[in-house]
Coordinates of C-alpha atoms and ligand atoms in Angstrom, one line a residue:
X27 CA 0.0 0.0 0.1
X28 CA 1.3 3.3 -0.9
X29 CA 1.2 6.4 1.4
X30 CA -2.3 7.2 0.1
X31 CA -3.9 4.2 1.8
X32 CA -5.3 3.1 -1.5
X33 CA -7.6 6.0 -1.7
X34 CA -7.5 6.0 -5.5
X35 CA -8.9 2.3 -5.4
X36 CA -11.6 2.5 -2.9
X37 CA -12.3 6.4 -2.6
X38 CA -14.2 7.0 -5.7
X39 CA -13.1 10.6 -5.4
X40 CA -15.2 11.1 -2.5
X41 CA -12.2 12.1 -0.2
X42 CA -9.0 13.7 -1.1
X43 CA -5.7 13.6 0.8
X44 CA -4.4 17.4 1.1
X45 CA -1.1 18.1 3.1
X46 CA -1.8 16.4 6.6
X47 CA -5.6 16.0 6.1
X48 CA -8.1 13.9 4.4
X49 CA -10.9 16.1 3.3
X50 CA -14.5 15.6 1.9
X51 CA -14.2 16.4 -1.6
X52 CA -17.3 18.3 -2.0
X53 CA -18.3 21.9 -1.6
X54 CA -16.2 23.5 1.2
X55 CA -14.3 20.3 1.5
X56 CA -14.0 20.1 5.3
X57 CA -11.2 17.9 6.7
X58 CA -12.4 15.0 8.6
X59 CA -10.2 15.9 11.5
X60 CA -11.9 19.5 11.9
X61 CA -15.3 17.7 11.8
X62 CA -14.2 15.4 14.4
X63 CA -12.8 18.0 16.6
X64 CA -15.9 20.2 16.3
X65 CA -18.1 17.5 17.5
X66 CA -15.7 16.4 20.3
X67 CA -15.6 20.1 21.3
X68 CA -19.2 19.6 22.3
X69 CA -18.1 17.0 24.7
X70 CA -18.7 13.8 22.6
X71 CA -16.5 11.1 23.2
X72 CA -15.7 7.7 21.8
X73 CA -16.1 6.7 18.3
X74 CA -18.3 8.9 15.8
X75 CA -20.2 7.8 12.7
X76 CA -20.4 10.7 10.2
X77 CA -23.3 10.3 7.5
X78 CA -22.8 12.3 4.2
X79 CA -26.2 12.4 2.3
X80 CA -24.4 13.8 -0.5
X81 CA -22.8 10.5 -1.2
X82 CA -26.0 8.7 -1.3
X83 CA -27.3 11.2 -3.8
X84 CA -24.2 10.6 -5.8
X85 CA -24.7 6.9 -6.0
X86 CA -28.3 7.0 -6.8
X87 CA -27.5 9.6 -9.3
X88 CA -25.0 7.1 -10.9
X89 CA -27.4 4.2 -10.7
X90 CA -30.3 6.1 -12.6
X91 CA -27.7 7.7 -15.2
X92 CA -26.0 4.4 -15.9
X93 CA -29.3 2.8 -16.9
X94 CA -30.6 5.7 -18.5
X95 CA -27.6 5.8 -20.7
X96 CA -27.7 2.0 -21.5
X97 CA -31.5 2.4 -22.5
X98 CA -30.7 5.1 -24.7
X99 CA -27.8 3.3 -26.3
X100 CA -29.9 0.1 -27.1
X101 CA -33.2 2.1 -27.8
X102 CA -34.5 -0.2 -25.0
X103 CA -38.4 0.0 -24.6
X104 CA -38.8 -0.9 -20.7
X105 CA -38.6 1.2 -18.1
X106 CA -36.0 1.1 -15.6
X107 CA -36.9 1.4 -11.8
X108 CA -35.1 1.0 -8.6
X109 CA -35.7 0.4 -4.9
X110 CA -33.6 0.5 -1.7
X111 CA -33.5 -2.7 0.2
X112 CA -34.0 -1.9 3.8
X113 CA -32.3 -4.5 5.2
X114 CA -29.0 -2.9 4.2
X115 CA -29.7 0.0 6.5
X116 CA -32.9 1.1 8.2
X117 CA -31.5 3.7 10.5
X118 CA -33.8 6.9 10.3
X119 CA -31.1 9.4 9.7
X120 CA -30.1 7.2 6.8
X121 CA -33.6 6.4 5.3
X122 CA -34.7 10.2 5.9
X123 CA -31.8 11.5 3.7
X124 CA -32.2 8.6 1.2
X125 CA -35.9 9.7 0.6
X126 CA -34.8 13.4 0.5
X127 CA -32.1 13.1 -2.0
X128 CA -33.8 10.7 -4.3
X129 CA -36.7 12.9 -4.9
X130 CA -37.5 13.0 -8.5
X131 CA -36.5 9.4 -9.3
X132 CA -39.5 7.6 -7.9
X133 CA -37.1 5.7 -5.8
X134 CA -38.8 3.2 -3.7
X135 CA -38.1 0.7 -0.7
X136 CA -38.0 -2.9 -0.5
X137 CA -38.9 -4.7 2.7
X138 CA -38.1 -8.2 4.1
X139 CA -40.1 -8.0 7.4
X140 CA -43.2 -6.7 9.0
X141 CA -41.2 -3.9 10.7
X142 CA -39.5 -3.2 7.4
X143 CA -42.9 -3.1 5.5
X144 CA -44.2 -0.5 8.1
X145 CA -41.0 1.8 7.3
X146 CA -41.6 1.2 3.6
X147 CA -45.4 2.2 3.9
X148 CA -44.6 5.3 5.7
X149 CA -41.6 6.6 3.9
X150 CA -42.1 5.6 0.4
X151 CA -43.4 8.5 -1.8
X152 CA -46.9 7.5 -3.4
X153 CA -46.1 6.4 -7.0
X154 CA -42.5 5.0 -6.0
X155 CA -42.6 1.2 -6.0
X156 CA -42.4 -0.8 -2.7
X157 CA -41.5 -4.7 -3.0
X158 CA -41.9 -7.0 -0.2
X159 CA -39.7 -10.2 -0.2
X160 CA -39.1 -12.9 2.3
X161 CA -41.5 -15.3 4.2
X162 CA -44.8 -13.9 5.0
X163 CA -47.9 -14.7 7.2
X164 CA -51.6 -13.8 6.8
X165 CA -50.9 -10.4 8.9
X166 CA -48.0 -9.4 6.7
X167 CA -50.0 -10.0 3.5
X168 CA -52.8 -8.0 5.2
X169 CA -50.4 -5.2 5.8
X170 CA -49.6 -5.4 1.9
X171 CA -53.3 -5.1 1.1
X172 CA -53.5 -2.0 3.4
X173 CA -50.6 -0.3 1.5
X174 CA -52.2 -1.3 -1.8
X175 CA -55.6 0.1 -0.7
X176 CA -53.8 3.2 0.4
X177 CA -52.8 3.8 -3.0
X178 CA -49.2 2.5 -2.8
X179 CA -47.7 0.7 -5.8
X180 CA -46.6 -2.3 -4.1
X181 CA -45.5 -5.8 -5.2
X182 CA -45.6 -8.9 -3.0
X183 CA -42.9 -11.4 -4.1
X184 CA -44.2 -15.0 -3.7
X185 CA -41.3 -17.1 -2.0
X186 CA -43.3 -20.2 -1.8
X187 CA -46.6 -21.9 -3.0
X188 CA -48.1 -21.8 0.5
X189 CA -48.1 -17.9 0.3
X190 CA -50.3 -18.0 -2.8
X191 CA -53.2 -19.4 -0.8
X192 CA -52.8 -17.0 2.0
X193 CA -52.9 -14.1 -0.7
X194 CA -56.1 -15.4 -2.3
X195 CA -57.6 -15.7 1.1
X196 CA -56.8 -12.0 2.1
X197 CA -57.7 -11.0 -1.3
X198 CA -61.3 -12.2 -0.9
X199 CA -61.4 -10.5 2.6
X200 CA -60.2 -7.2 1.6
X201 CA -62.4 -7.2 -1.6
X202 CA -65.5 -8.6 -0.2
X203 CA -68.3 -6.1 -1.7
X204 CA -65.9 -4.1 -3.8
X205 CA -66.8 -3.2 -7.4
X206 CA -63.2 -3.2 -8.6
X207 CA -60.9 -5.3 -6.4
X208 CA -57.8 -3.6 -5.5
X209 CA -54.7 -5.9 -4.9
X210 CA -50.9 -5.5 -4.7
X211 CA -48.9 -6.6 -7.9
X212 CA -47.8 -10.0 -7.4
X213 CA -44.1 -11.1 -8.2
X214 CA -42.6 -14.6 -8.0
X215 CA -39.0 -15.1 -6.9
X216 CA -37.3 -17.8 -9.1
X217 CA -34.9 -20.2 -8.0
X218 CA -32.0 -20.1 -10.5
X219 CA -30.0 -22.8 -11.4
X220 CA -26.9 -20.4 -11.7
X221 CA -25.4 -19.4 -8.5
X222 CA -23.4 -16.4 -7.6
X223 CA -19.9 -16.3 -6.2
X224 CA -18.1 -14.9 -3.2
X225 CA -18.8 -14.9 0.2
X226 CA -22.5 -14.0 -0.1
X227 CA -23.3 -16.2 -3.0
X228 CA -25.8 -18.3 -1.1
X229 CA -28.8 -16.4 -2.3
X230 CA -28.8 -17.9 -5.7
X231 CA -28.6 -21.5 -7.0
X232 CA -30.8 -24.7 -6.5
X233 CA -30.0 -25.2 -2.9
X234 CA -30.8 -21.4 -2.1
X235 CA -33.3 -20.6 0.6
X236 CA -35.5 -18.6 -1.6
X237 CA -37.7 -18.8 -4.7
X238 CA -39.6 -21.1 -6.9
X239 CA -38.2 -24.0 -9.0
X240 CA -39.7 -24.1 -12.6
X241 CA -42.2 -26.7 -11.6
X242 CA -43.6 -24.6 -8.7
X243 CA -43.7 -21.6 -11.0
X244 CA -45.9 -23.2 -13.3
X245 CA -48.2 -24.7 -10.6
X246 CA -48.3 -20.9 -9.2
X247 CA -49.4 -19.4 -12.2
X248 CA -52.2 -22.0 -12.6
X249 CA -53.3 -21.5 -9.1
X250 CA -53.4 -17.5 -9.9
X251 CA -55.3 -18.2 -13.2
X252 CA -57.7 -20.3 -11.0
X253 CA -58.1 -17.7 -8.2
X254 CA -58.8 -15.1 -11.0
X255 CA -55.6 -13.3 -10.0
X256 CA -53.5 -13.6 -12.7
X257 CA -54.0 -10.1 -14.0
X258 CA -52.1 -8.9 -11.0
X259 CA -49.0 -11.2 -11.9
X260 CA -46.5 -8.6 -13.1
X261 CA -43.0 -9.2 -11.8
X262 CA -40.3 -12.1 -11.6
X263 CA -37.4 -11.4 -9.1
X264 CA -34.1 -12.9 -8.3
X265 CA -31.3 -11.8 -6.2
X266 CA -27.9 -13.4 -7.1
X267 CA -26.1 -12.6 -3.7
X268 CA -24.5 -9.5 -2.3
X269 CA -21.0 -8.1 -3.3
X270 CA -21.0 -10.0 -6.5
X271 CA -17.3 -9.7 -7.5
X272 CA -17.5 -10.9 -11.2
X273 CA -20.0 -10.0 -13.8
X274 CA -20.2 -13.4 -15.4
X275 CA -22.4 -15.2 -13.0
X276 CA -24.9 -12.2 -13.3
X277 CA -25.0 -12.7 -17.0
X278 CA -25.7 -16.4 -16.7
X279 CA -28.6 -15.8 -14.2
X280 CA -30.0 -12.9 -16.5
X281 CA -30.1 -15.5 -19.6
X282 CA -31.8 -18.1 -17.3
X283 CA -34.4 -15.6 -15.9
X284 CA -34.9 -13.7 -19.3
X285 CA -36.0 -17.3 -20.7
X286 CA -38.2 -17.7 -17.8
X287 CA -39.9 -14.5 -18.4
X288 CA -40.5 -15.1 -22.1
X289 CA -41.6 -18.6 -21.3
X290 CA -44.5 -17.4 -18.9
X291 CA -45.2 -14.6 -21.4
X292 CA -45.8 -17.2 -24.0
X293 CA -47.9 -19.2 -21.7
X294 CA -50.2 -16.1 -21.5
X295 CA -49.1 -14.1 -18.5
X296 CA -50.4 -10.9 -19.9
X297 CA -49.8 -8.7 -16.9
X298 CA -46.1 -10.1 -16.5
X299 CA -44.2 -7.0 -17.6
X300 CA -41.1 -6.6 -15.0
X301 CA -37.8 -8.3 -14.1
X302 CA -36.5 -7.4 -10.8
X303 CA -32.7 -8.4 -10.6
X304 CA -32.3 -7.8 -7.0
X305 CA -29.0 -6.5 -5.6
X306 CA -25.5 -7.7 -5.9
X307 CA -23.7 -4.6 -7.2
X308 CA -20.3 -4.6 -5.4
X309 CA -18.3 -2.1 -3.8
X310 CA -14.5 -1.9 -3.8
X311 CA -13.5 -1.9 -0.4
X312 CA -9.6 -2.9 -1.1
X313 CA -6.8 -0.8 -0.1
X314 CA -4.3 -2.9 -2.2
X315 CA -4.3 -3.1 -6.1
X316 CA -3.7 -6.9 -6.0
X317 CA -6.8 -7.6 -3.9
X318 CA -9.4 -5.8 -5.8
X319 CA -12.8 -7.2 -5.3
X320 CA -14.9 -6.1 -8.3
X321 CA -13.9 -6.8 -12.0
X322 CA -16.7 -4.7 -13.6
X323 CA -18.0 -1.1 -13.7
X324 CA -21.3 0.1 -13.3
X325 CA -21.6 1.1 -16.9
X326 CA -20.7 -2.6 -17.8
X327 CA -23.3 -3.8 -15.4
X328 CA -26.2 -1.6 -16.5
X329 CA -25.3 -2.4 -20.3
X330 CA -25.2 -6.2 -19.7
X331 CA -28.6 -6.1 -18.0
X332 CA -30.2 -4.1 -20.7
X333 CA -28.7 -5.7 -23.6
X334 CA -29.3 -9.3 -22.6
X335 CA -32.8 -8.5 -21.5
X336 CA -33.5 -6.8 -24.9
X337 CA -31.8 -9.9 -26.8
X338 CA -33.9 -12.4 -25.1
X339 CA -37.1 -10.4 -25.5
X340 CA -36.6 -9.8 -29.2
X341 CA -35.5 -13.4 -30.0
X342 CA -38.8 -14.7 -28.3
X343 CA -40.9 -11.6 -29.7
X344 CA -42.2 -10.4 -26.5
X345 CA -42.2 -7.0 -25.1
X346 CA -38.9 -5.9 -23.4
X347 CA -39.4 -6.0 -19.8
X348 CA -39.2 -3.1 -17.0
X349 CA -36.1 -3.6 -15.0
X350 CA -36.1 -3.1 -11.3
X351 CA -33.0 -3.2 -9.3
X352 CA -32.5 -3.5 -5.4
X353 CA -29.1 -2.5 -5.1
X354 CA -28.3 -1.7 -1.6
X355 CA -24.5 -2.0 -0.8
X356 CA -23.8 0.1 -3.7
X357 CA -26.1 2.9 -2.6
X358 CA -25.4 2.9 1.1
X359 CA -21.8 1.9 1.6
X360 CA -19.9 5.2 1.0
X361 CA -22.1 7.5 2.9
X362 CA -21.0 6.5 6.4
X363 CA -17.3 7.0 7.9
X364 CA -16.6 5.8 11.3
X365 CA -13.9 8.0 13.0
X366 CA -12.3 6.3 16.2
X367 CA -9.6 7.8 18.5
X368 CA -6.4 5.8 19.0
X369 CA -5.8 5.3 22.7
X370 CA -2.6 3.7 23.0
X371 CA 0.5 2.4 21.2
X372 CA 1.5 -0.9 22.9
X373 CA 4.7 -1.3 22.0
X374 CA 6.2 2.0 22.8
X375 CA 8.2 0.6 25.7
X376 CA 10.8 -0.6 22.9
X377 CA 12.7 2.6 23.1
X378 CA 16.5 2.9 23.8
X379 CA 15.4 4.8 26.9
X380 CA 13.8 1.6 28.2
X381 CA 17.3 -0.3 28.3
X382 CA 18.4 -1.3 31.5
X383 CA 21.9 -2.1 30.8
X384 CA 24.3 -3.1 33.9
X385 CA 27.9 -2.2 34.3
X386 CA 28.5 -6.0 33.6
X387 CA 26.2 -7.6 31.0
X388 CA 26.2 -11.1 29.7
X389 CA 28.6 -11.3 26.7
X390 CA 25.7 -12.0 24.3
X391 CA 24.0 -8.6 25.2
X392 CA 27.0 -6.7 24.8
X393 CA 27.3 -8.0 21.3
X394 CA 23.6 -7.1 20.6
X395 CA 24.3 -3.6 21.9
X396 CA 27.3 -3.5 19.4
X397 CA 25.2 -4.6 16.6
X398 CA 22.5 -2.1 17.3
X399 CA 25.1 0.8 17.6
X400 CA 27.1 -0.2 14.4
X401 CA 24.4 -1.6 12.0
X402 CA 24.9 -0.1 8.6
X403 CA 23.5 -0.6 5.2
X404 CA 26.2 -2.8 3.9
X405 CA 26.1 -5.2 6.7
X406 CA 22.6 -4.8 7.7
X407 CA 21.4 -8.3 6.8
X408 CA 24.3 -9.9 8.2
X409 CA 23.9 -8.2 11.5
X410 CA 20.1 -8.7 11.6
X411 CA 20.5 -12.5 11.3
X412 CA 23.1 -12.3 14.0
X413 CA 20.7 -10.6 16.4
X414 CA 18.0 -13.0 15.7
X415 CA 20.4 -15.8 16.3
X416 CA 21.5 -14.2 19.6
X417 CA 17.9 -13.6 20.7
X418 CA 17.3 -17.4 20.3
X419 CA 20.2 -18.2 22.6
X420 CA 19.7 -15.5 25.1
X421 CA 15.9 -16.8 25.6
X422 CA 17.2 -20.2 26.3
X423 CA 19.8 -18.7 28.7
X424 CA 16.6 -17.3 30.5
X425 CA 14.9 -20.5 30.6
X426 CA 17.8 -22.2 32.2
X427 CA 18.1 -19.5 34.5
X428 CA 21.4 -18.2 33.5
X429 CA 20.4 -14.6 32.9
X430 CA 17.7 -12.4 34.6
X431 CA 14.6 -10.6 33.8
X432 CA 16.4 -7.4 33.1
X433 CA 18.6 -9.2 30.7
X434 CA 15.7 -10.5 29.0
X435 CA 14.1 -7.1 28.7
X436 CA 17.4 -5.7 27.3
X437 CA 17.2 -8.4 24.7
X438 CA 13.5 -7.7 23.7
X439 CA 14.4 -4.1 23.2
X440 CA 17.6 -4.5 21.5
X441 CA 16.4 -7.0 19.0
X442 CA 13.3 -5.0 18.3
X443 CA 15.5 -1.8 17.6
X444 CA 17.9 -3.8 15.4
X445 CA 14.9 -5.1 13.3
X446 CA 13.6 -1.5 13.1
X447 CA 16.9 -0.1 11.8
X448 CA 17.6 -3.1 9.6
X449 CA 14.2 -2.6 8.0
X450 CA 14.8 1.1 7.5
X451 CA 18.5 0.4 6.1
X452 CA 17.1 -2.0 3.7
X453 CA 13.7 -0.5 2.6
X454 CA 14.5 -0.5 -0.9
X455 CA 14.9 -4.2 -1.2
X456 CA 11.5 -5.5 -0.4
X457 CA 12.3 -9.0 0.1
X458 CA 9.8 -11.5 1.7
X459 CA 12.2 -11.9 4.7
X460 CA 12.0 -8.0 5.5
X461 CA 8.1 -8.3 5.0
X462 CA 7.9 -11.0 7.5
X463 CA 10.1 -9.3 10.0
X464 CA 7.6 -6.3 9.9
X465 CA 5.1 -8.2 11.6
X466 CA 7.7 -9.0 14.5
X467 CA 7.9 -5.2 15.0
X468 CA 4.3 -4.5 14.5
X469 CA 2.6 -1.8 16.8
X470 CA -0.5 -2.5 18.5
X471 CA -2.7 0.4 18.1
X472 CA -5.6 0.4 20.6
X473 CA -8.7 2.1 19.0
X474 CA -11.7 3.4 21.0
X475 CA -14.5 1.5 19.2
X476 CA -15.8 -2.1 18.8
X477 CA -15.3 -4.2 16.0
X478 CA -18.3 -6.2 16.7
X479 CA -20.4 -3.1 16.8
X480 CA -19.1 -1.0 14.0
X481 CA -17.3 -3.7 11.7
X482 CA -19.4 -7.0 12.4
X483 CA -18.7 -8.2 8.7
X484 CA -15.0 -8.0 9.4
X485 CA -15.5 -10.3 12.1
X486 CA -18.3 -12.5 10.8
X487 CA -17.2 -12.7 7.2
X488 CA -13.5 -11.5 7.0
X489 CA -14.7 -8.5 4.8
X490 CA -11.9 -5.7 4.8
X491 CA -12.8 -2.0 5.1
X492 CA -10.5 0.7 4.0
X493 CA -8.9 2.3 7.3
X494 CA -6.5 5.3 7.5
X495 CA -5.5 8.0 9.8
X496 CA -7.2 11.4 9.1
X497 CA -4.2 13.4 10.1
X498 CA -0.3 13.1 9.6
X499 CA -0.8 12.4 6.1
X500 CA 2.0 14.5 4.8
X501 CA 4.5 12.0 6.9
X502 CA 5.1 8.6 5.8
X503 CA 3.5 6.1 8.2
X504 CA 6.3 3.7 9.3
X505 CA 5.0 1.5 11.7
X506 CA 3.5 -1.9 10.6
X507 CA 0.1 -1.9 12.4
X508 CA -2.5 -4.2 13.9
X509 CA -5.6 -2.6 15.5
X510 CA -7.1 -3.7 18.7
X511 CA -10.6 -2.7 19.7
X512 CA -11.6 -2.1 23.4
X513 CA -13.8 -5.1 23.7
X514 CA -12.5 -8.1 26.0
X515 CA -12.5 -10.4 23.0
X516 CA -9.2 -11.5 21.2
X517 CA -11.5 -11.4 18.0
X518 CA -11.6 -7.5 18.1
X519 CA -8.6 -7.2 16.3
X520 CA -7.8 -6.4 12.8
X521 CA -4.1 -8.3 12.5
X522 CA -1.2 -7.1 10.6
X523 CA -1.2 -9.0 7.4
X524 CA 2.3 -9.4 5.8
X525 CA 0.5 -9.9 2.3
X526 CA -1.4 -6.5 2.7
X527 CA 0.2 -4.6 5.4
X528 CA -1.2 -1.3 7.2
X529 CA 1.4 1.2 8.1
X530 CA 0.6 3.8 10.9
X531 CA 2.2 6.8 12.0
X532 CA 4.7 6.8 15.2
X533 CA 2.8 9.0 17.5
X534 CA 2.7 9.8 21.1
X535 CA -1.2 9.7 22.0
X536 CA -0.2 11.4 25.4
X537 CA 0.9 14.5 23.4
X538 CA -1.3 14.5 20.3
X539 CA -4.7 13.2 19.2
X540 CA -4.6 10.6 16.3
X541 CA -7.8 9.3 14.8
X542 CA -8.5 6.5 12.4
X543 CA -11.2 6.5 9.7
X544 CA -12.8 3.3 8.7
X545 CA -14.7 3.9 5.4
X546 CA -17.6 2.4 3.5
X547 CA -19.3 1.3 6.4
X548 CA -22.9 2.4 5.5
X549 CA -24.1 -1.0 4.3
X550 CA -25.1 -3.7 6.6
X551 CA -22.6 -2.9 9.6
X552 CA -24.8 -0.9 11.4
X553 CA -27.9 -3.1 12.1
X554 CA -25.7 -6.3 12.2
X555 CA -23.5 -4.4 14.8
X556 CA -23.7 -6.5 18.1
X557 CA -23.8 -4.9 21.4
X558 CA -20.9 -7.6 22.5
X559 CA -19.6 -6.4 25.8
X560 CA -22.5 -3.9 25.8
X561 CA -20.7 -1.4 23.5
X562 CA -23.5 0.5 21.7
X563 CA -24.2 2.1 18.3
X564 CA -21.7 4.9 18.3
X565 CA -22.8 8.8 18.4
X566 CA -23.7 9.6 14.9
X567 CA -24.1 12.8 13.1
X568 CA -25.1 14.0 9.7
X569 CA -22.9 16.3 7.4
X570 CA -24.8 18.4 4.8
X571 CA -23.8 21.4 2.8
X572 CA -25.9 24.5 2.6
X573 CA -26.3 26.5 -0.7
X574 CA -23.3 28.5 -0.3
X575 CA -21.1 25.1 0.0
X576 CA -20.7 25.5 3.9
X577 CA -21.0 22.3 5.8
X578 CA -23.7 21.9 8.5
X579 CA -23.7 19.2 11.3
X580 CA -27.2 18.1 12.2
X581 CA -29.3 15.4 13.4
X582 CA -27.1 14.1 16.2
X583 CA -27.9 10.9 18.0
X584 CA -25.8 10.1 21.0
X585 CA -24.7 6.7 21.9
X586 CA -26.9 5.1 24.4
X587 CA -25.6 5.5 28.0
X588 CA -25.2 2.7 30.3
X589 CA -28.5 2.4 32.0
X590 CA -30.5 2.7 28.6
X591 CA -28.2 -0.4 27.4
X592 CA -29.3 -2.3 30.5
X593 CA -32.8 -1.1 29.9
X594 CA -32.7 -2.6 26.3
X595 CA -31.8 -6.0 28.0
X596 CA -34.9 -5.7 30.2
X597 CA -33.0 -5.1 33.3
X598 CA -34.9 -3.1 35.9
X599 CA -32.7 0.0 35.9
X600 CA -34.6 1.7 38.6
X601 CA -33.8 -1.3 40.8
X602 CA -30.3 -1.4 39.9
X603 CA -30.0 2.5 40.4
X604 CA -31.4 2.1 44.0
X605 CA -29.2 -0.8 44.9
X606 CA -26.1 1.2 43.9
X607 CA -27.1 4.2 45.6
X608 CA -28.2 2.3 48.8
X609 CA -24.9 0.4 48.8
X610 CA -23.2 4.0 48.9
X611 CA -25.6 5.3 51.5
X612 CA -25.2 2.4 53.8
X613 CA -21.4 2.0 53.8
X614 CA -19.7 2.7 56.9
X615 CA -16.2 3.3 55.1
X616 CA -17.1 7.1 54.2
X617 CA -18.5 10.1 56.1
X618 CA -21.7 12.0 54.8
X619 CA -19.6 14.5 52.7
X620 CA -17.7 11.8 50.9
X621 CA -21.0 9.9 50.3
X622 CA -22.5 12.7 48.7
X623 CA -19.4 13.3 46.2
X624 CA -19.4 9.7 45.4
X625 CA -23.3 9.6 44.8
X626 CA -22.8 12.8 42.4
X627 CA -20.1 11.0 40.5
X628 CA -22.0 7.8 40.3
X629 CA -24.8 9.6 38.6
X630 CA -22.6 11.2 36.1
X631 CA -21.0 8.0 35.3
X632 CA -24.4 6.3 34.7
X633 CA -25.3 9.1 32.3
X634 CA -22.4 8.1 29.9
X635 CA -21.8 5.7 27.3
X636 CA -19.5 2.6 27.3
X637 CA -16.6 3.9 25.4
X638 CA -13.5 5.0 26.9
X639 CA -12.5 8.5 27.5
X640 CA -9.3 9.4 25.9
X641 CA -6.4 10.9 27.7
X642 CA -6.9 14.1 25.7
X643 CA -10.4 14.3 26.6
X644 CA -9.5 14.1 30.3
X645 CA -6.8 16.9 29.7
X646 CA -9.4 18.9 27.9
X647 CA -12.0 18.6 30.8
X648 CA -9.6 19.4 33.3
X649 CA -8.5 22.6 31.3
X650 CA -12.2 23.7 31.0
X651 CA -12.3 23.2 34.9
Ligands
LIG730 C1 -29.9 -8.3 0.3 C2 -31.0 -8.1 -1.0 C3 -30.7 -7.1 -1.7 C4 -29.5 -6.0 -1.5 O1 -28.3 -6.8 -2.0 P1 -26.9 -5.8 -2.2 O2 -26.0 -6.8 -2.5 O3 -26.7 -5.0 -1.1 O4 -27.3 -4.8 -3.4 C5 -31.6 -6.7 -2.7 N1 -32.7 -7.7 -3.1 C6 -32.9 -8.7 -2.0 C7 -34.0 -9.5 -2.4 C8 -32.0 -9.0 -1.1 O5 -32.3 -10.0 -0.3

């Protein structure tokens, strides 16, 4: 990785490095560091989630522009429509801005559960589409009928034959006595024989959890005809799986679904006029050119979809279908950036000043010391090998009781310093051995966030997210870094990886602030985030820009405080509060004045969140008095 932390690969021009800073590449281009400092100056601690609605707009604009260009290029007759799948991000600060920035596109919402359906019914502008996927009971289908009767353009996607009978029942109930029956549009999810690829490929293929086989499709169509509901059957749907990293599986799936569409049309499915291609459009998360995750562009994606649908429709002489997409990751990922303070660098003890050399040292230690003082470019490798060899011998001597703890500490420090010097002297050589040695001198950065809460896909799926410091960028980052979160779980770590290393700056966090930015965290991470160790969703804030281009901070939602978290777990927090206070009041270890002070402190602490206060925060608070 270069000095730019791969921003040219994953950044899409959304952020730029300018001197020491990384700036939002929009309007007055605020530096992420100044946004962070402004928010922290209001007393907010711990990690901060920044949302940028202009980046939601950018993605939606690009999606519609790509399909509009493809339709034009091929003179395609079907419409293009798009929906946001709520499961990707249901947070109100996101949805509110998504609806706001997509005005004019009739951009809709896709729901996969009753609660999501309620959001879709309340938030989708009338005229924009709603689709409902996933398994449904009678109550959920009734909600869909309520939406349809309220004027929503809503499509219910059948996942299994059983749902059809329920739909027919609800249809009769809701339309008893009506002159003109009102019903949602009916879609059918098809079980494709093609599968996706990558970690999220399970949504496609014969073994997939969702969709109807071709036998079931034909049966379903017969049931619709028998129930007199065939006129409502308008869409077939598939979803190949998320973060589709190659385009070929999609093309295969499109051919398959295209022929299912024409087959049903030829069978007489008059009202059928749309193919919903689900989501899957990938996001480039990689910071390293050799590890890129997506082998196609948005333009290629749109062109392939439109071209293939046209080709198949033409070959069978049926009308070109409307195309619906439900791309979620592509729309949401870039809008959110998590900023988290570094609390501590763990290996700072490996400084020359930490040496405890004696008047008389064991000979091997004397030699290590001499190697450290005289290592030069010409002999760097040889000295390095000698140092590693001495270390092995010294550790054996320690095990056998021949050297003491101070000698062992001197060994650790000297070898660490020699490796660092050698890497520096040999930095132009770039050999495998040097890369491996980097992991031995890696610095452990303790960062004030929870990986389980803020990057759950890193923990669960091994998904990488771009990470970089938001300051110091005119300096070369020299320290091979691993990142530790503050949970008490050893999985809460982003380990140093020799094959795609991360280097960070050598900073003294007692003297200066150092924040890391985790990018592309706007899709899936928030609602999948777990309260492991009872760390909560971080404080979030929305960054918009006014007409003059000046940025505005708004819609802050603070991280939950300790008692709210316990309340969520259904603890009786009033009882807990009373117990704690009573323990202080009843204690015989304090006088009345001390008790009052402690009670004041206790209520203050209970009103705060779980994240740690950084050293700088404590200093700043002291300064404020
Ligand atoms: C998850 C899902 C999507 C969104 O997929 P992305 O990869 O985030 O674009 C779309 N449609 C359906 C049916 C889904 O289940």
